[in-house]
Structures are given as C-alpha cells and as structure tokens.
XYZ file of C-alpha atoms in Angstrom:
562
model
C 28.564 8.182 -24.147
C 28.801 7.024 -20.412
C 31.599 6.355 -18.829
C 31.370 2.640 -17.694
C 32.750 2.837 -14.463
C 31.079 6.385 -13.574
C 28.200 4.470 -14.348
C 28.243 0.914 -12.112
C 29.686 3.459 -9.560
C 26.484 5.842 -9.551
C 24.132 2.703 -10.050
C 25.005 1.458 -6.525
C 26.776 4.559 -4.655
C 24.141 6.001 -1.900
C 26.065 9.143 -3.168
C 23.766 9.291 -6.508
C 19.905 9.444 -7.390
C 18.267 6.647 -9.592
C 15.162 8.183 -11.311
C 12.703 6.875 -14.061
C 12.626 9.047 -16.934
C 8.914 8.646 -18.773
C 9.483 10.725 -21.980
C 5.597 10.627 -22.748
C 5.913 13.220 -19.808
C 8.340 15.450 -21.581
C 10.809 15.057 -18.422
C 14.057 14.975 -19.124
C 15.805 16.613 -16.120
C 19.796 17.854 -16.553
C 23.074 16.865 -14.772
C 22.773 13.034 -15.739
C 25.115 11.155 -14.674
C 24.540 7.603 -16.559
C 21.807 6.684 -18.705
C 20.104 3.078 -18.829
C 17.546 2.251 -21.367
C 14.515 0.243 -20.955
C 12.355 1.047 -23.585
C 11.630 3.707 -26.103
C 9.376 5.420 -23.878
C 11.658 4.933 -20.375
C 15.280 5.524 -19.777
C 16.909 5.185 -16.236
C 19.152 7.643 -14.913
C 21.006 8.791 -12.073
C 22.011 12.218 -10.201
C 24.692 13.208 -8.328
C 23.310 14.070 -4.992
C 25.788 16.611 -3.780
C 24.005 20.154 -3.563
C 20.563 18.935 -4.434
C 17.447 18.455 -2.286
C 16.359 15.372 -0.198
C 13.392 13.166 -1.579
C 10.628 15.241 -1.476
C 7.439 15.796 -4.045
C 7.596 19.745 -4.380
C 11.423 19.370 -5.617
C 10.802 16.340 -7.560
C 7.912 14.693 -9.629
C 6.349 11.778 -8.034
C 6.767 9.470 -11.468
C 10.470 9.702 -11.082
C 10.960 8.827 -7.874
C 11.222 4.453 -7.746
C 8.706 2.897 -5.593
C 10.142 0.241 -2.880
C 8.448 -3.349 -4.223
C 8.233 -6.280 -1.765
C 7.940 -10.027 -2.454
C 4.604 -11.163 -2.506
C 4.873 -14.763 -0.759
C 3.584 -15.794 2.247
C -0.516 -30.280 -4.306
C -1.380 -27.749 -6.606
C -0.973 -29.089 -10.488
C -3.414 -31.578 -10.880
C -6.040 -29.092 -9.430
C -5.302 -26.828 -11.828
C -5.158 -29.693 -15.019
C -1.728 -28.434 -15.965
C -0.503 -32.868 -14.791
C -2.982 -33.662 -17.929
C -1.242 -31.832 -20.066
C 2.084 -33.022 -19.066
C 1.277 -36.696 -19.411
C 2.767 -38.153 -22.618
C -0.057 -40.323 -23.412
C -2.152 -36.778 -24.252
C -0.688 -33.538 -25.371
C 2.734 -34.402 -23.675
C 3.077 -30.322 -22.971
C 6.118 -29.681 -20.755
C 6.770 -26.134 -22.256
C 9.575 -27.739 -24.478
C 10.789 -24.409 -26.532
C 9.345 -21.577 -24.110
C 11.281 -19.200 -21.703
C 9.918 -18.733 -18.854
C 11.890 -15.706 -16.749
C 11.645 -14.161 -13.131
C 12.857 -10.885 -12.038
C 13.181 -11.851 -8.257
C 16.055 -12.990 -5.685
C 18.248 -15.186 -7.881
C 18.431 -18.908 -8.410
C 19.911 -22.128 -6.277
C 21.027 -22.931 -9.790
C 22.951 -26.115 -8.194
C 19.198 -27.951 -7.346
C 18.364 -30.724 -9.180
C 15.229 -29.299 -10.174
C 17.005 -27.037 -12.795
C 19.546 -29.573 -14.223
C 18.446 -31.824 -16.912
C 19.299 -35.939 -16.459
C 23.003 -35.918 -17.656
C 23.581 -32.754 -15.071
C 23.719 -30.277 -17.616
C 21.442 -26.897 -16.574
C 18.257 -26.033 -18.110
C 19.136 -22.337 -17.243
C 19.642 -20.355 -20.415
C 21.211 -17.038 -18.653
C 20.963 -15.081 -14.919
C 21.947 -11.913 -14.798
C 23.028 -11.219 -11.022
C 22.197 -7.428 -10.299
C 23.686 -7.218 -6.576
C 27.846 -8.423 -8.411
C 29.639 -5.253 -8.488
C 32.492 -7.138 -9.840
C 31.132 -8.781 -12.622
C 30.878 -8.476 -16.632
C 27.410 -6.720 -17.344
C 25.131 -8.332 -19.671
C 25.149 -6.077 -23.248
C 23.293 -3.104 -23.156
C 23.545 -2.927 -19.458
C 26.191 -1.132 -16.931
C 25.941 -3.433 -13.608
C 25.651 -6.630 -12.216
C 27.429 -10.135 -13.425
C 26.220 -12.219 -16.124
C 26.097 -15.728 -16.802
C 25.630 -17.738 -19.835
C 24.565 -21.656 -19.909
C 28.012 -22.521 -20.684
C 29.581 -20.839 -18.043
C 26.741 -22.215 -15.383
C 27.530 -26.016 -17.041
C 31.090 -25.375 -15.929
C 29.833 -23.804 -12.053
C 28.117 -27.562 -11.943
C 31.103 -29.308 -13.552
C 33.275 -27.210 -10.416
C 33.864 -28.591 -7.021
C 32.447 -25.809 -5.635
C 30.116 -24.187 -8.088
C 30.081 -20.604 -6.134
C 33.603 -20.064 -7.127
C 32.847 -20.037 -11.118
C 29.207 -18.288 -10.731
C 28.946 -16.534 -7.909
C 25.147 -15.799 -8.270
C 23.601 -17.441 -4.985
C 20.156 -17.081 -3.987
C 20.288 -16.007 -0.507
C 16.693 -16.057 0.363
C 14.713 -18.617 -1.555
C 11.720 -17.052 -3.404
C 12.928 -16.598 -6.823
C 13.931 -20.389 -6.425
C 10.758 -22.018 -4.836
C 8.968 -19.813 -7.904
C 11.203 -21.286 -10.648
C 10.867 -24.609 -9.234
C 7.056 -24.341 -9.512
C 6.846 -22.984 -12.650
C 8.990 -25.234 -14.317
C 11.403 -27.546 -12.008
C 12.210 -31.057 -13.069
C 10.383 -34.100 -12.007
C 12.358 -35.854 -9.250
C 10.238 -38.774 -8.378
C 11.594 -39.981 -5.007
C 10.484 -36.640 -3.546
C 7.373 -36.370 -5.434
C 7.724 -33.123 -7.010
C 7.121 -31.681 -10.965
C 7.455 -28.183 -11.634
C 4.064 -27.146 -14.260
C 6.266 -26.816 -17.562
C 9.556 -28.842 -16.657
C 10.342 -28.591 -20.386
C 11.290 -25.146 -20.420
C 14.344 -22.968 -20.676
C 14.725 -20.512 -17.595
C 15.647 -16.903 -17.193
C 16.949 -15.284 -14.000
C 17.657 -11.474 -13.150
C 18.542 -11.732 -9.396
C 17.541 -7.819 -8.648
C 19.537 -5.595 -6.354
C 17.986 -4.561 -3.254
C 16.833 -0.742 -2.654
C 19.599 1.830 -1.562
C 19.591 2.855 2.193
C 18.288 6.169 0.493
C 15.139 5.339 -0.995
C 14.482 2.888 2.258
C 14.638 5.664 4.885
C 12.650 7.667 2.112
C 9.643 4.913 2.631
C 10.128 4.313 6.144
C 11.335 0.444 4.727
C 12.535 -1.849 7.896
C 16.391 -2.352 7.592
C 15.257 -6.097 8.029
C 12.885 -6.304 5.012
C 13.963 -7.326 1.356
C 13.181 -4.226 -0.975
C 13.809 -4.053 -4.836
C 13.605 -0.441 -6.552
C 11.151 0.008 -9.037
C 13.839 0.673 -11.825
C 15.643 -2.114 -11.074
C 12.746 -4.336 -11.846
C 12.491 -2.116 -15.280
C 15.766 -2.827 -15.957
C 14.985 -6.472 -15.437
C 11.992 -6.832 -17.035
C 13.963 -4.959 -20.089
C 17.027 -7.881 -20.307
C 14.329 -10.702 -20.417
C 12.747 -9.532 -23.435
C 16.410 -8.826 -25.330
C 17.165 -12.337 -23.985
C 14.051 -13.817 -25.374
C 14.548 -11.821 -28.704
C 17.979 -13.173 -28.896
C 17.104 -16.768 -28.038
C 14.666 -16.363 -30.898
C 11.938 -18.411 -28.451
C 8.513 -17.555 -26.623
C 8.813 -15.710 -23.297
C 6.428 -16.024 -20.055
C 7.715 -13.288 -17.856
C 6.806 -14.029 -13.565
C 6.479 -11.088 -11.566
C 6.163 -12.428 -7.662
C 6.726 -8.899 -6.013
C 4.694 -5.826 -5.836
C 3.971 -2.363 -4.434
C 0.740 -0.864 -2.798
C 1.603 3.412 -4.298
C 0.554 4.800 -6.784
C -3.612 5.193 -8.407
C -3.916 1.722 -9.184
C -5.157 1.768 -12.541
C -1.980 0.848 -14.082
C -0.705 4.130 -14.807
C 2.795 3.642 -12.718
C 5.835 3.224 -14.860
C 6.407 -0.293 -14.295
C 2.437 -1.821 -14.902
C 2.758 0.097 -18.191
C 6.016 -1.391 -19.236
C 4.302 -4.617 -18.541
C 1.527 -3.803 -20.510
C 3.624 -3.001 -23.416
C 5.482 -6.131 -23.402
C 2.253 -8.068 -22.513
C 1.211 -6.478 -26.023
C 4.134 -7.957 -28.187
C 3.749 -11.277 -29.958
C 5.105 -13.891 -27.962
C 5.549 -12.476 -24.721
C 3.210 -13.418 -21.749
C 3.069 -11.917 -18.760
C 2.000 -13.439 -15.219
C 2.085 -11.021 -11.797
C 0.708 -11.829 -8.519
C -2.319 -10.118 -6.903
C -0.542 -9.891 -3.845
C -1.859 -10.745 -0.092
C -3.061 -7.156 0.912
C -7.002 -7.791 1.254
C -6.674 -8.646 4.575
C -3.947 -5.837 5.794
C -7.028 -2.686 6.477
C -4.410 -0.608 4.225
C -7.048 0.172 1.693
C -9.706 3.360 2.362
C -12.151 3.924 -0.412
C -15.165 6.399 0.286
C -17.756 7.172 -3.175
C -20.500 9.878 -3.138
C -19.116 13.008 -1.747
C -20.049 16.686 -2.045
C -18.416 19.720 -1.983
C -17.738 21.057 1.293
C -18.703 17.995 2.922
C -15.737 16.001 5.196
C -14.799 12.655 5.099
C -13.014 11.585 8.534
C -10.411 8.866 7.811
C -8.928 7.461 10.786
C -5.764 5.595 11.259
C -4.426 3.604 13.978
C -0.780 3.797 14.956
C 0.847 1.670 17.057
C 4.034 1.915 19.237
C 7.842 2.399 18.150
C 6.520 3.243 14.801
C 9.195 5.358 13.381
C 7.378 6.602 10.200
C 4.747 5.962 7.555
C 2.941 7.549 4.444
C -0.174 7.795 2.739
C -1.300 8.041 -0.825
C -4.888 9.170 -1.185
C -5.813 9.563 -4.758
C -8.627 11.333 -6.163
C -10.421 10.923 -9.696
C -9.653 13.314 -12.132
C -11.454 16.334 -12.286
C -11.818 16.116 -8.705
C -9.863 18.260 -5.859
C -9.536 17.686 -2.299
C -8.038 19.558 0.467
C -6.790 17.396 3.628
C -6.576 18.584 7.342
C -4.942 16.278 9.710
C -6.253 15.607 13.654
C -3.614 14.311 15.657
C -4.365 12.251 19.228
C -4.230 14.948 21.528
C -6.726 16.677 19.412
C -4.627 19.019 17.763
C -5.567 20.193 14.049
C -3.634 21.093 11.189
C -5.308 22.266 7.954
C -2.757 23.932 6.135
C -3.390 26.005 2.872
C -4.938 23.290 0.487
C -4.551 23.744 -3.041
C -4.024 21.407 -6.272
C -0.338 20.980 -5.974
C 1.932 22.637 -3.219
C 2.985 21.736 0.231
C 2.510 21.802 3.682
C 4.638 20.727 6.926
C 3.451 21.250 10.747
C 5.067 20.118 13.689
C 2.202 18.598 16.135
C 3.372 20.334 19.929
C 2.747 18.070 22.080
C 3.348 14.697 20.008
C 6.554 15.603 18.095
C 5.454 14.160 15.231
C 6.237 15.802 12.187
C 3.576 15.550 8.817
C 4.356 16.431 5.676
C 1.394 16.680 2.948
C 2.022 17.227 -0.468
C -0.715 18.191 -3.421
C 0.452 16.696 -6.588
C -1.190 16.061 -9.799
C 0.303 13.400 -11.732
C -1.130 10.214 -14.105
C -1.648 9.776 -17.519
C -3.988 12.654 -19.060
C -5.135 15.604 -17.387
C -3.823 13.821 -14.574
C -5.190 13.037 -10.569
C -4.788 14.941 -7.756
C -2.807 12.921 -5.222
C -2.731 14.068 -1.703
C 1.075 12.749 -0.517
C 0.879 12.462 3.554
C 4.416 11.497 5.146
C 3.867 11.235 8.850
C 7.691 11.485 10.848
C 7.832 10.070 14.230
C 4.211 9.519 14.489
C 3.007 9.467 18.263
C 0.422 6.552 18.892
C -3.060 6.591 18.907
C -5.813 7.418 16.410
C -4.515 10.204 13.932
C -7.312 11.386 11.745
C -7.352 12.850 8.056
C -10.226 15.202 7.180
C -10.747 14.923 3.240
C -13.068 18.067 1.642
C -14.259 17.834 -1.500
C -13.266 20.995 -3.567
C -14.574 19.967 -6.750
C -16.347 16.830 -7.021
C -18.027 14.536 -10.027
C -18.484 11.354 -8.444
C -17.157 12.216 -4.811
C -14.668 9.291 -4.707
C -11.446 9.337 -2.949
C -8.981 6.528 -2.476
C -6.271 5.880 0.643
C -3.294 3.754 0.581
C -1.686 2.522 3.401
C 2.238 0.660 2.411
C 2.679 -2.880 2.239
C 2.331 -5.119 5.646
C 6.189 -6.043 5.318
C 6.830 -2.406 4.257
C 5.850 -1.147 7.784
C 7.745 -1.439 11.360
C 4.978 -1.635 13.712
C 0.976 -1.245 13.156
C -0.942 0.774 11.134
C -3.902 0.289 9.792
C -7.370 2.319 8.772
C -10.207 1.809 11.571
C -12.795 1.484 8.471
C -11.074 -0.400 5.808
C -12.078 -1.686 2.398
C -10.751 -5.017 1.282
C -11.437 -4.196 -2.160
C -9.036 -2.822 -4.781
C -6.135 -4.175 -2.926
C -3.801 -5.654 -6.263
C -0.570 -4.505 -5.741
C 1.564 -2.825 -8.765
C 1.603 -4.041 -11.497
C -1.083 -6.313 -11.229
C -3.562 -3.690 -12.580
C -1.739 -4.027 -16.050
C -4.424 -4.304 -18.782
C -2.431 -6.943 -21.195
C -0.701 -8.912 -18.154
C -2.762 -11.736 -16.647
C -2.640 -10.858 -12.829
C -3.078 -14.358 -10.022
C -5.007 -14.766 -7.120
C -4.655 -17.499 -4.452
C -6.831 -20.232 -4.125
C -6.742 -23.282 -1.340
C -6.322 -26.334 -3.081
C -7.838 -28.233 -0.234
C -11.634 -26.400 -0.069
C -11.313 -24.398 -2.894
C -11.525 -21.068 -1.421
C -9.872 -18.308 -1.841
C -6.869 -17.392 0.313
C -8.561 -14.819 2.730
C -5.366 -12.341 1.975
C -5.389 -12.395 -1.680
C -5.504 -9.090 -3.404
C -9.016 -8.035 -4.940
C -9.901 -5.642 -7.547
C -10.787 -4.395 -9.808
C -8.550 -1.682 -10.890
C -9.686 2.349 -10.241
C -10.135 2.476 -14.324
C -12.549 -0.470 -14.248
C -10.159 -3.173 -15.577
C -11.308 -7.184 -14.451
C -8.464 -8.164 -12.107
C -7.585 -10.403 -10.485
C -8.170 -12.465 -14.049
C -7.763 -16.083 -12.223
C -6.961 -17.963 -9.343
C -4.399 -20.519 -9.594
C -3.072 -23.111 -6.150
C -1.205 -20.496 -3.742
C -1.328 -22.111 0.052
C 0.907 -24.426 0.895
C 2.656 -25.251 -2.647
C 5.248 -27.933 -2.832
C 8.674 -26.164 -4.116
C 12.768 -26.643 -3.831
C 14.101 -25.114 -1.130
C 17.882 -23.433 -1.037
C 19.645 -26.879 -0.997
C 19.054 -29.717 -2.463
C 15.453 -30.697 -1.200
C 11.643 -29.368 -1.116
C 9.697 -26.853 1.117
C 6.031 -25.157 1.459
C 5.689 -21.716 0.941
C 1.879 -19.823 -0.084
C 1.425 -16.503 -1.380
C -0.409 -14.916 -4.918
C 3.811 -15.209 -6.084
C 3.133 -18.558 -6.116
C 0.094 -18.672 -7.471
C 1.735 -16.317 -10.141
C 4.444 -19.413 -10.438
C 1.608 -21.796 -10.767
C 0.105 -19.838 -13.890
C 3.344 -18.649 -15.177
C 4.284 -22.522 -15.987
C 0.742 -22.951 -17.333
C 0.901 -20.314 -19.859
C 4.050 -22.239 -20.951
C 1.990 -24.875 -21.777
C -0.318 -22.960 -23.916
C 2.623 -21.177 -26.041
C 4.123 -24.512 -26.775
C 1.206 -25.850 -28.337
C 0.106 -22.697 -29.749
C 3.107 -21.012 -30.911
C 5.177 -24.075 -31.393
C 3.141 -26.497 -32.304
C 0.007 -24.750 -34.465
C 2.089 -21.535 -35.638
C 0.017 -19.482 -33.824
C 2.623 -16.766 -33.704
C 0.873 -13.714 -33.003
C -0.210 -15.143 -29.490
C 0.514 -12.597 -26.410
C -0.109 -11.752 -22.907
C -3.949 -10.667 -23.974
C -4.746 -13.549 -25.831
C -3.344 -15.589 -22.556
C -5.976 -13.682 -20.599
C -8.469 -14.665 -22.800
C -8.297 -18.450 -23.057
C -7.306 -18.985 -19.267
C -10.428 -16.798 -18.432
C -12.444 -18.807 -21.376
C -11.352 -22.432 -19.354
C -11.382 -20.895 -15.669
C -13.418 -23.532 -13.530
C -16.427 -21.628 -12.281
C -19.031 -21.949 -9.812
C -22.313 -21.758 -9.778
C -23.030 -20.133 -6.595
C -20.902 -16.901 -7.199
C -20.729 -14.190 -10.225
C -17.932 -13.721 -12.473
C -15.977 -11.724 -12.716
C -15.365 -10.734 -9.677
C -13.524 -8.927 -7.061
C -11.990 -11.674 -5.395
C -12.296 -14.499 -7.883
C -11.617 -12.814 -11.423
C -13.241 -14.967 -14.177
C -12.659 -18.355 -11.549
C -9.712 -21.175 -10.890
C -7.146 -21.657 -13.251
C -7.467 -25.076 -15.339
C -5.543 -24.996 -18.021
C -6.813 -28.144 -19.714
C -10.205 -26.875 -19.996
C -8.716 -23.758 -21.095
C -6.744 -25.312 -23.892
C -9.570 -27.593 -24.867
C -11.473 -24.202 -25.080
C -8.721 -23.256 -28.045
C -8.629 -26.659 -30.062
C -12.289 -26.041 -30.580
C-alpha cells in the first residue's frame, strides 16, 4: 500500500520520476515509489531519482517517458445548427442530463456563465491538480477536490477563493467550458452549445522543471505531462460512472511526438474510453499545418539518402527530432552541421550515438529505438544541445526498405524558444496527440465568416490510414467568457473541439436520454456528425484538411431520426 504522503510528495518533488507504465508491454520497472492507476492496462508511477540516470532513451524506454502537451488555442452556433436545436419550439436540446468534462487549466467557476438563475453552480465537481494542500479526490493521491456543495458555498462566500481555492489563472479551460456549454446571458449576447449540461473540471498540473529542460520547453510556456492528463482523463470517467449520467470528454491540448497513428499511451486511453457506452470523446486537431514541423518523404531505396534540412535560428538553446519509420523498415541517420562538418555514427536498430560538432559546440545526441504496438517502428531520436545557427542537415539511408517512407517531427510552435523549422515541409499529417485516436472524434477549424478552413489547422490522416480530422466545427474568433465576469475572442482547433464537444451533448440527450439509445459512444458520434457534416461540392471527402466537412449538428441529428 502507498504511503499517502510519500506519494503527493513524489507526485510533485523534482526529486522523483513520473513514468507511464503500459502493461501490454510487459514493463514493470522496480524501486516504485507510488503507484496511480488509470486503467487496467496503465498505472502511473514514480522513481526516486537519486543514483539513477538522466532522461535519456538507451537507459529508459521511450513509452515511459511523459510527453510535454501544449494548449491548442490560438458567431459560431448557428453556423453549425447546434441554435436549432436549442430553441424550445423544436427539439429544445440544451444537453439537460449530459456531462460534459475538460482536462485543461481550471475553471473561473464564479462567471455567470456556469451558475444557473438562482446562483447556484451547474459545476458537478473540479478536481484542482496544482493544490498540494488539498483533500484528493478517491482513488487519487494529489491535488484538491471540490464537490457542488462545497462550490455553492465558494459562491454563497464573500470571497469565493477562500472556500475553493481552484482559480483559473490563464483562461482556456474557461473560454472552452463556456463554449461548450455556458449559460445564456442575453445582455451580452452569448449561449454556450449545450447550456443544459452538468460540467466537469480537472485543472491539470503543469510539467516538472525536469521533464521541461528534458524537451527544451520555454520556462514561459504552459506545459501539462502526459500522465497527468491520464490521470485526468481517468477521474472523469469514475465521475461520470458515479454520477450515473452520459459523459462528453474535451481534450483542447496536444503534442506533436510520437508515430502518429495513435499508438502513444494517451490516444489509446482515449480510444478505449471513446469505446465504452456513453462516453464521447472530442480532441482538437491542433494548429500545426502551417508551423513546417512536419517532413514526410515516400519511395526510397536502399542505400539511397534522403537530405532533410533544418533551419535554426538564433539563441536557440535546444531542440529534438522524432523521425519515424514504418515497420519493417530501418534507417541509419548521419547529421551535417553548418560548417560542413559530418557525423555518421555507427547506425543500427536501437543504440546510441553522441558527437560534439568542433567548431559549433553543439552537442547531438541520436538514439535508435524501436518501440509501437507490434513488431514495433524504428524511431530515430535526434536531441540537438546548443545548436549553432544555420542549416543543419540529416542524411536518412534506407537499410531495409518496403515502401521507403520516413516521417520527421519537429515540437510544437509554443514548445520551441526561437525558430526552427524544415526547409521542405509537408503540411500534411500534422494532428497533434491524441487526435489520431480511432474511436475519438478529432476537430478542425473552420472560419465562420467564408467558410474556409483555418490555414493552421492540423491535417491528416493518421500514419495507419485512419480519416482525421473527422469534422470541422467554428474555431476563429469564437465568442467565450473571459477570467472575470465578461466575454472575449479566442480561435484555435480547442475551440473548435469546444464547439463539437457541446454538440455531441446534444446528440446524447436525445439519444441516450430521450430514445434509450444506451449503447451510443464516441464511434457512433463519429458516425452521425460525419453522416450530417455540410459538404461541398467542389472538394472530396474525406479529406486531409476537411475530414468528412463542417459540423451541423441538426442535419446530423435529422440524419438519426430517419
């Protein structure tokens, strides 16, 4: 049994590891510290760092190691026909009976948009990951949580904050509840999509200083840990088991590593719930189409070199790039630095290499590592240290190739201090984590205005040939509550995640609730948003950067009642 307070200690001391434990992969590992289940295929724990190695990918497997997710933000309803539904005089569907829950920055729970007419809260629970202080939710070693009653009495307080502490200090997990489902407040014009339902809140820690300087993260840019977000993702569905109600689960942040084919810990835990009756699941695309971070190269031989060239720019302290090839396919990787000087290194399927360029003192790590679901895919790890600026160059040879395709990953925009950025890049398969999740129904952004899509929207479709994006729903400009007590504009896919999320609402409270439709779930979502999408004539579905089309969730529920 853990010991409680070994435990919240080690879940936020920079003293201890957290790693994801997939037991599918027979890793168990020794020396645990505290244990934090998620599921019945993942577990959480954490090591004592004392004695043991840095971060690295030849002392530790890449799967355990949490990837760094950013949030993916940068008058849409009635576009997307979720106002019809609402109105009384029709369907009357303001997801009355449905959860709808974020895992994001926490909640301005004090905004009238989340308080019912006689000031009571329509907030069912947060859980507030960052309280060191607080009572844990069951099941669960850290953080503060906060029941409706205990939030009724915050509102009830002269000053809130000193009952429930759980503030939302940067805004996006509150302009995102808002537009899913906020209250109607008619002087300033605004409705949330599904202002009938009940919300859910985990307000997620941010990364450890660790795991930041591991990425190369900006001190200055909000980061969430991968298991933290598994850990979230894992209290919303108790919460929604022991409600006894329908859950849409909102993702609105994302990573760019790993294969993208939904094989990373976190798209398959979203894939699992997005497989259980009466769970939905909504993620955002993410706004990386535009960003050149994305290298993808199809029909190479053996022995023949693909030249991938990056620019850096100046003051860039680090970066690191995934390049990922199909499995049965090996690749060996020599790097060219500005100056001209070359560093090939011994190659190999797994194993490492580290070379200190002379004259730039840059320092590049490149690990072989074979990893994934399977057989699994060679991924060729390169961690460039102190990175002199100019045109660096990675030489890919095919060892053994099928199809001769190789993918490169650059990190997120907001991930990197300075620019870098592939000279030839490819806009295409560009969905952040987990948006490749096979049962989850993954947003695009749309303008509202013209109709077209938001130039930085992330495109598919997944390495494994899944349809994604599956829609686009209104992501530029979007009319939300801000951190006080009035309304702002923010655009990003998050939003057009929001958007859908409150949709999907919709659909579960006259499908579940209403027809007893209870085995509805995440897939069958998919299906009857993609079966109402408004199309056009002039382009051909699915594709890359419009899915199936724009979401319009009339049409798609009129598609149903057929």
């Amino acid at each position: 049994m853990d010991d409680p307070e070994l435990c919240r200690m080690a879940i936020y001391s920079e003293d201890y590891y957290d790693f994801i434990i997939d037991y599918s992969n027979g890793y168990a590992g020794n020396d645990v510290v505290c244990a934090q289940k998620v599921s019945d295929r993942f577990d959480i724990v954490y090591f004592e760092r004392f004695d043991t190695p840095e971060l690295n990918l030849e002392n530790y497997p890449y799967a355990i190691i949490p990837k760094c997710f950013a949030l993916t933000d940068q008058t849409a309803l009635e576009s997307s026909g979720i106002l019809r539904l609402q109105n009384p005089a029709g369907l009357d569907l303001q997801g009355d009976g449905v959860l709808v829950g974020f895992a994001d920055t926490g909640i301005n729970y004090t905004h009238p948009a989340f308080c019912n007419a006689d000031g009571t809260t329509r907030i069912a629970a947060i859980w507030d990951q960052t309280d060191e202080a607080g009572t844990p939710p069951e099941g669960f070693s850290y953080g503060a949580y906060y029941e409706k009653e205990e939030i009724n009495a915050a509102l009830r307080a002269e000053n809130p904050l000193d009952v429930v502490p759980a503030a939302d200090l940067n805004g996006h997990g509150t302009f995102l509840a808002g537009v899913a489902c906020g209250g109607a407040d008619a002087a300033m014009d605004f409705t949330g999509a599904a202002p009938g339902c009940e919300i859910l809140m985990v307000k997620c820690k941010e990364a450890k200083s660790y795991l930041r300087d591991y990425y190369f993260v900006p001190e200055e840019v909000p980061c969430y840990q991968e298991n933290d977000l598994m850990l979230a993702i894992s209290w919303l569905i108790r919460m929604a088991e022991r409600l006894q109600k329908p859950l849409i689960l909102c993702v609105g942040m994302g990573s760019a590593m790993g294969n993208h084919a939904g094989e990373d810990a976190v798209s398959v835990l979203c894939d699992e719930m997005g497989r259980l009756r009466q769970k939905g699941v909504v993620i955002s695309a993410g706004n990386e189409a535009n960003a050149r971070h994305h290298y993808f190269k199809s029909g190479l031989t053996e022995r023949r070199t693909e030249v991938v060239e990056i620019s850096v720019g100046s003051s860039v302290p680090g970066f690191y790039m995934e390049c990922w090839a199909a499995v049965p396919e090996v690749y060996r990787a020599a790097v060219l630095s500005p100056t001209g000087e070359r560093f090939a290194g011994s190659g190999g399927i797994v194993g490492r290499d580290t070379h200190e360029f002379l004259f730039e003192k840059t320092t590049v790590t490149v690990d072989y590592v074979v990893t994934g679901s399977g057989l699994g895919s060679q991924l060729i790890y390169l961690r460039f240290l102190a990175p002199y600026p100019g045109i660096w160059t990675v030489e890919l040879t095919p060892v053994l190739a099928i199809e001769g395709s190789i993918h490169c990953w650059l990190p997120l925009t907001g991930m990197l201090k300075g620019d870098v950025y592939f000279l030839q890049p490819d806009p295409d398969t560009t969905i952040l984590s987990p948006g490749m999740s096979a049962a989850a129904v993954c947003a695009g952004a749309y303008r509202t205005v013209s109709g077209g899509i938001d130039p930085d929207s992330g495109r598919g479709f997944s390495v494994s040939g899944v349809i994604k994006p599956d829609i686009l729903a209104p992501g530029v400009n979007v009319y939300g509550p801000d951190l006080r007590t009035g309304y702002t504009r923010r655009s990003g896919t998050s939003v057009s995640a929001a958007v859908t999320a409150g949709g999907c609402a919709q659909i579960f409270q006259w499908g579940i609730l209403q027809q007893g439709l209870t085995y509805l779930n995440s897939m069958n979502l998919s299906n009857i948003l993609i079966r109402g999408a408004a199309r056009s004539e002039e382009r051909t579905y699915p594709g890359r950067a419009y899915g199936y089309g724009l979401l319009n969730v009339y049409d798609a529920l009129g598609m149903l009642r057929i």
